[in-house]
Coordinates of C-alpha atoms (C1' of nucleotides) in Angstrom, one line a residue:
Chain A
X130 CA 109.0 144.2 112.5
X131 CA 108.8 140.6 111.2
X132 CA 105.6 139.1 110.6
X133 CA 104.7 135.5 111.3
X134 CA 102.8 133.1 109.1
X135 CA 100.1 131.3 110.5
X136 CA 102.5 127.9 110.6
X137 CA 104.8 130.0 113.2
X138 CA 102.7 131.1 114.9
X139 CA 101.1 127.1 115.5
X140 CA 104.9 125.6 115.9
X141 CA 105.5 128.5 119.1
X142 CA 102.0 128.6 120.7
X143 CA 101.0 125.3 119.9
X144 CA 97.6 126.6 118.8
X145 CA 96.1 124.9 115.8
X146 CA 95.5 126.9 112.3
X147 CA 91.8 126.0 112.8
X148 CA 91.4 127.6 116.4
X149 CA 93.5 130.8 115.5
X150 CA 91.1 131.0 112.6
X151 CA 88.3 130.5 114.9
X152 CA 90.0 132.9 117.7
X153 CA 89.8 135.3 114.5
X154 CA 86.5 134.9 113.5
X155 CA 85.4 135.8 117.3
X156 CA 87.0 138.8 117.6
X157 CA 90.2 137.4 119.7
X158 CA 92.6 137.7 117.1
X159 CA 93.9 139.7 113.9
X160 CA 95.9 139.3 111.5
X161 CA 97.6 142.7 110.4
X162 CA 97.6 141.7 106.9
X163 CA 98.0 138.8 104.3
X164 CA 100.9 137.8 102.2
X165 CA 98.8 136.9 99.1
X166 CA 95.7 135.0 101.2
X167 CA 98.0 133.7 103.9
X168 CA 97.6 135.6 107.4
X169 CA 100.1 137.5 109.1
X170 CA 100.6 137.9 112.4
X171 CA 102.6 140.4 114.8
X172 CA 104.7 138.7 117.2
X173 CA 102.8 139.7 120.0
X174 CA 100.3 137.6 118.7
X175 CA 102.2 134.9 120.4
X176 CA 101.5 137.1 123.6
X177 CA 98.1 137.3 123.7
X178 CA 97.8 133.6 122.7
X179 CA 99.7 133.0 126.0
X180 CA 97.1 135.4 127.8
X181 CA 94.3 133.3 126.0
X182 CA 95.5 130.0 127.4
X183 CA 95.9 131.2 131.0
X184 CA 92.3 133.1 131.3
X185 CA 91.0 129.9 129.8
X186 CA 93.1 127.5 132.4
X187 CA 91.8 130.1 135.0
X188 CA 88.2 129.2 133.5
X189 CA 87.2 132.4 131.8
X190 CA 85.1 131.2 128.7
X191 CA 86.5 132.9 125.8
X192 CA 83.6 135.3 125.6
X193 CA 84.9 136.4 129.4
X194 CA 88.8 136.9 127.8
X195 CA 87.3 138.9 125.3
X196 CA 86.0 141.6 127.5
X197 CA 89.0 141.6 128.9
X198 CA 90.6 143.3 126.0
X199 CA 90.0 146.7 125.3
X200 CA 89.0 148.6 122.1
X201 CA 92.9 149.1 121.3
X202 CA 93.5 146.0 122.2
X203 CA 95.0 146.2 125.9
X204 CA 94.7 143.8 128.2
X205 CA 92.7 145.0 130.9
X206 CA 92.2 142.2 133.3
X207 CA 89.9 143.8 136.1
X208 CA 91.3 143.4 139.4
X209 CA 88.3 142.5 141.7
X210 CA 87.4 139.8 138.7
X211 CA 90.2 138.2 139.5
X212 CA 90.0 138.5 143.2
X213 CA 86.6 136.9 142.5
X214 CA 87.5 134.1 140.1
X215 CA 90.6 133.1 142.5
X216 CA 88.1 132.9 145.2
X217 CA 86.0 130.8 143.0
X218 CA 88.9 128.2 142.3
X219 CA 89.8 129.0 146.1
X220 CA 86.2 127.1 146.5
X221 CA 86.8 124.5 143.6
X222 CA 90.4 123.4 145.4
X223 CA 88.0 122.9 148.3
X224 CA 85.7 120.7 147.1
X225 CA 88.0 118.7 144.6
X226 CA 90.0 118.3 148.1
X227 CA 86.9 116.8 150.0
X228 CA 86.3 114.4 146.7
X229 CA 90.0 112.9 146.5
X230 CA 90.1 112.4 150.5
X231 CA 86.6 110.9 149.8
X232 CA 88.0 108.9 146.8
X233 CA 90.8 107.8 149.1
X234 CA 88.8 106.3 151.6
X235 CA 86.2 104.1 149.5
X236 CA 89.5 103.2 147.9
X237 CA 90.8 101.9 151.2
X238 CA 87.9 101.2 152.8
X239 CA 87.5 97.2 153.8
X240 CA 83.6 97.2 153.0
X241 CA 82.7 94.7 150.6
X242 CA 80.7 97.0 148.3
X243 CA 81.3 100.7 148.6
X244 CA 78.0 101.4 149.4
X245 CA 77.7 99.8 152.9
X246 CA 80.5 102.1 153.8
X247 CA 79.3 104.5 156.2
X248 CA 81.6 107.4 155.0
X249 CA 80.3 106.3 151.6
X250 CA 76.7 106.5 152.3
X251 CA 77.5 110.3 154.1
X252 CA 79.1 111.5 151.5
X253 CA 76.4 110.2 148.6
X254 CA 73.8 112.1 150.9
X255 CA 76.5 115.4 151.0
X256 CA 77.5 115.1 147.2
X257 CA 73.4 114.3 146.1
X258 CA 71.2 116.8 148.3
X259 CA 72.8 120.1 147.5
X260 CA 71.0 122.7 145.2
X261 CA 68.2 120.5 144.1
X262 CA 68.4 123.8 141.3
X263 CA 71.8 124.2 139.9
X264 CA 74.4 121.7 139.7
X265 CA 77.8 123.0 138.2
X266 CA 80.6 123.4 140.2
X267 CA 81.8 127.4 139.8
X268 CA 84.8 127.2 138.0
X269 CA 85.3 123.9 136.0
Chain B
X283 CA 57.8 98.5 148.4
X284 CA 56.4 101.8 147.5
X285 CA 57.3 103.1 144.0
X286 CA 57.6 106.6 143.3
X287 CA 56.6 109.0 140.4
X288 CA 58.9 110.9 138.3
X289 CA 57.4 113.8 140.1
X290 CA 58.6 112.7 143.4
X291 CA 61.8 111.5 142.0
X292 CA 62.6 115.2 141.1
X293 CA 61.6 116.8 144.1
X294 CA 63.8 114.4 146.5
X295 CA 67.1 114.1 144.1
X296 CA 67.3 117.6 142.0
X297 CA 66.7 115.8 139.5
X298 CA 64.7 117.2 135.9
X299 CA 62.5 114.9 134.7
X300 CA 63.6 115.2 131.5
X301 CA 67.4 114.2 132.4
X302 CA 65.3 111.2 134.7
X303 CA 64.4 109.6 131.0
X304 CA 67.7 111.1 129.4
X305 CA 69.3 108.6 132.1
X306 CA 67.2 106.1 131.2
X307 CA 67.5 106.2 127.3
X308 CA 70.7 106.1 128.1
X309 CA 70.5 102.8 130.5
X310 CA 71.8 104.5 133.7
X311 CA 68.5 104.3 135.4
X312 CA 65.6 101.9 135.0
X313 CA 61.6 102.5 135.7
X314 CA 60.1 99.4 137.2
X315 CA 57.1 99.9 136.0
X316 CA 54.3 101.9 134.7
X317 CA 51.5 103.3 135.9
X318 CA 49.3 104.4 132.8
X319 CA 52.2 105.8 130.9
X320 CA 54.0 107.2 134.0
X321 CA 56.8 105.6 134.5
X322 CA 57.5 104.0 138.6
X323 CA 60.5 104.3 140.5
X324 CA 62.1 101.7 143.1
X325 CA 63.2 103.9 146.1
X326 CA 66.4 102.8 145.6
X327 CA 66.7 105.4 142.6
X328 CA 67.3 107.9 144.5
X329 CA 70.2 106.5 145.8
X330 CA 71.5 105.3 142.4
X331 CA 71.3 109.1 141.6
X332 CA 72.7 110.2 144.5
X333 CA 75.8 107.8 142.7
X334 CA 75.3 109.3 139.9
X335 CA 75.4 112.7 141.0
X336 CA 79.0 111.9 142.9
X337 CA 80.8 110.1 140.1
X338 CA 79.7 112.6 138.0
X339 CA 81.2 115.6 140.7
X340 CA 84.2 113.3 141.0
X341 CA 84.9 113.9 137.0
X342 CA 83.7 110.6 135.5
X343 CA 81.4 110.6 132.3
X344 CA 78.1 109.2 132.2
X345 CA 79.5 106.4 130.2
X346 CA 82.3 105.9 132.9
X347 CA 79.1 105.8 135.5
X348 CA 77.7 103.2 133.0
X349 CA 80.3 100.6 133.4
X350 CA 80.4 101.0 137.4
X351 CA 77.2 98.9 137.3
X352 CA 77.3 95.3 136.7
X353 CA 74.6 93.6 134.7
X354 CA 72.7 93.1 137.4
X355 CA 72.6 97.1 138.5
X356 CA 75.0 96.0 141.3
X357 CA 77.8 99.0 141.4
X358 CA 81.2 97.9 141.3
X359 CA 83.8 101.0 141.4
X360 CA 86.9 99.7 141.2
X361 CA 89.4 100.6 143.3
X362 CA 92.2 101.2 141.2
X363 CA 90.2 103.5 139.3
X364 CA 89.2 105.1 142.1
X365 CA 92.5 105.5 143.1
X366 CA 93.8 106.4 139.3
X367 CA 90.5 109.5 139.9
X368 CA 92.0 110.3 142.7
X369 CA 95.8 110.8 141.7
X370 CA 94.3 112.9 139.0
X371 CA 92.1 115.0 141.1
X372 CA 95.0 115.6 142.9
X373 CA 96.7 116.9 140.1
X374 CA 94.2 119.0 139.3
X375 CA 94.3 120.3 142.7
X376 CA 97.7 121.2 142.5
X377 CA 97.4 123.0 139.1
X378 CA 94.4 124.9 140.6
X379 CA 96.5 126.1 143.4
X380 CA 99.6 127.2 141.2
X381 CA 96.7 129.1 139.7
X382 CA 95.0 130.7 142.6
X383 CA 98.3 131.6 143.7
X384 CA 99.1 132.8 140.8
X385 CA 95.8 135.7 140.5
X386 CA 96.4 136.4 144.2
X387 CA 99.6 137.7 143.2
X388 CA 97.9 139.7 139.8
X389 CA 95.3 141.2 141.8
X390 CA 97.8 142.6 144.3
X391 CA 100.8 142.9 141.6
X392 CA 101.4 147.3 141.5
X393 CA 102.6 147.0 138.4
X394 CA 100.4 149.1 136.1
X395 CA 99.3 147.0 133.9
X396 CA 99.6 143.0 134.0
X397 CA 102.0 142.4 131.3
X398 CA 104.8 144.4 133.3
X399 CA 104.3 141.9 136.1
X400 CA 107.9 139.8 135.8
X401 CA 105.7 137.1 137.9
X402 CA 102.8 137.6 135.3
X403 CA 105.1 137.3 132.4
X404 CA 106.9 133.7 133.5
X405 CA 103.4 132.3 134.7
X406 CA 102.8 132.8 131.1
X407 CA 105.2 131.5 129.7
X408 CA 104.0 128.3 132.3
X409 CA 100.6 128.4 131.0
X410 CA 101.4 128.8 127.3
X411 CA 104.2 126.7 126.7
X412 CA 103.7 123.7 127.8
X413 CA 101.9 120.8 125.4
X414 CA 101.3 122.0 121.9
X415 CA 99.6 118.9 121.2
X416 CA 97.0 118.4 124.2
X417 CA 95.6 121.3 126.0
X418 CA 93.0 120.2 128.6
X419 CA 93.4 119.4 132.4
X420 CA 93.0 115.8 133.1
X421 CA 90.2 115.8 135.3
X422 CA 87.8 119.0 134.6
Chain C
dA5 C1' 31.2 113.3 131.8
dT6 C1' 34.6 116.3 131.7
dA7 C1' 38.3 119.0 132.9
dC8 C1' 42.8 119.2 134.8
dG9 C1' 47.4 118.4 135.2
dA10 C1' 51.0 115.4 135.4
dC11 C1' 52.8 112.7 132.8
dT12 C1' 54.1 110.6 127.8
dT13 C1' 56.9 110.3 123.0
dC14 C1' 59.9 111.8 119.5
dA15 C1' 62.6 114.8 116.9
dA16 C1' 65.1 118.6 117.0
dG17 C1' 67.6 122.2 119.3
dT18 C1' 71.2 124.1 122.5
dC19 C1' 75.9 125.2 124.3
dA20 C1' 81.0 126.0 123.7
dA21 C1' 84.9 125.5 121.4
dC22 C1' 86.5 123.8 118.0
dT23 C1' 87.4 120.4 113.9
dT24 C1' 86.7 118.5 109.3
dG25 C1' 86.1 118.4 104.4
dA26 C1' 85.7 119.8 99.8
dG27 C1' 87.3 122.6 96.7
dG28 C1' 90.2 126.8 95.7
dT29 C1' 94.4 130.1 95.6
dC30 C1' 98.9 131.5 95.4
dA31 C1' 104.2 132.3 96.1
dA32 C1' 108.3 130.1 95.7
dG33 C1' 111.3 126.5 94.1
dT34 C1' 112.8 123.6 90.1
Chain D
dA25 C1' 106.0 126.8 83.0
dC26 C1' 104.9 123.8 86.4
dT27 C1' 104.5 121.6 90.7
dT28 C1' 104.3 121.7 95.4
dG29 C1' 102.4 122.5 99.6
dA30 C1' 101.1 125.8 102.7
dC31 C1' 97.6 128.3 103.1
dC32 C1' 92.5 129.9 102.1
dT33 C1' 86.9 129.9 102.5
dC34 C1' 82.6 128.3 103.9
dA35 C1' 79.4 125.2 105.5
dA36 C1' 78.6 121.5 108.2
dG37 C1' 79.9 118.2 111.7
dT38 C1' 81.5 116.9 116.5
dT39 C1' 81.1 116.1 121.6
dG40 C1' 78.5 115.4 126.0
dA41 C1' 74.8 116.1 128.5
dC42 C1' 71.0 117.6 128.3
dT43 C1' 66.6 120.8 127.1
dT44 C1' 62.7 122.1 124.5
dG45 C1' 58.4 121.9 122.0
dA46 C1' 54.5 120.0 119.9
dA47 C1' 51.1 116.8 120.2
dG48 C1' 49.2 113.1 122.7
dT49 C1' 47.6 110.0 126.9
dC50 C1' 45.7 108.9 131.3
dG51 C1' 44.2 108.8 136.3
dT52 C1' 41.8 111.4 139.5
dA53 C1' 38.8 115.0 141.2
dT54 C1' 34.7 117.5 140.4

DNA sequence: ATACGACTTCAAGTCAACTTGAGGTCAAGT
DNA sequence: ACTTGACCTCAAGTTGACTTGAAGTCGTAT
């Protein structure tokens, strides 16, 4: 089996040396041996890089993608997690769907200054009274 | 015109105090006034914040927020940058869905583990190939 | 007059996910 | 034998948006 050099393994993932070295040093990566001090890397590497970038699109921090590994290194990617994290982009879509339409209007809207728009005004009272605790959206 | 403590300022907008003067360091927000060392509030804060708190939902930076105020704390959004948001927002939206669509079909996949998942295998290749120079989503 | 508690300042710390820089090593090509 | 250049290590720096902590001030109620 042929063994890829950190460089490869940067051109076909587009991952940088630095962040496989970092990916490493966390625990979501190995290299299977060195060639003098240089890394090398199985091709399935390339695999699990893949992985790495989806869960991370998805919005799983990379300490979440590396539970989702197991001991032997096999993916194990919990079912009702990711029932629960679609459901949380499911909620995202909503809200990012409420902004734009909101976005649109003030765009359009004839007032002279946004804020003596009355769909403006609503949706500054909606937008600034929620959760006077916590104020990240779920899944960024 | 009735000013208003920090105190109260947190209570009505969700505020922290402590992000109240990061604002401020920051020129976002201004105190009128003080009272002793406490600093006073126009009313008219709490609407700025309520801004604030929007822009920022809507994916702009606090430096972004910063320019949407004229010297004279007027606001003045422009509205093809507000349409430019909106178009990315959009785009996010749409990547989002691709996404949630994309669990859905993990979660319910019968395949026994993920990676046999044709569907899983070419929504990696999506996620993993494209841009090895930039990897973030234009509007987080 | 004194205590209380709500505020104040300022510097430093936090978080995630990396990146940067200085100085070093090593295999392969000439 | 020597140069090249791709890699290495390790510590420290970066970014944005805050938060925390220690030590101090002040108005108000008792």
């Amino acid at each position: 089996m042929k063994l890829l050099d950190i460089g490869e393994i940067t051109e076909r993932s587009g991952v940088k040396p630095s962040t496989l070295r970092y990916y490493e040093e966390v625990g979501l990566i190995q290299s299977v041996t060195r060639h003098g001090l240089r890394r090398q890397y199985e091709p399935q590497t390339l695999t699990k890089l893949s992985l790495i970038a989806f869960a991370k699109s998805a919005g799983f921090s990379l300490a979440d993608i590396l539970g989702m590994f197991t001991d032997n290194g096999q993916l194990q990617f919990p079912r009702d997690q990711i029932r629960a994290r679609a459901d949380q982009i499911d909620q995202r879509i909503k809200e990012l769907t409420t902004l734009r339409n909101a976005l649109h209007h003030v765009a359009d809207c004839p007032a002279p200054s946004h804020l003596e728009c009355p769909s403006f005004q609503s949706l500054l009272k909606a937008t600034g009274k929620r959760s006077p605790a916590k104020k990240k959206p779920p899944a960024r």
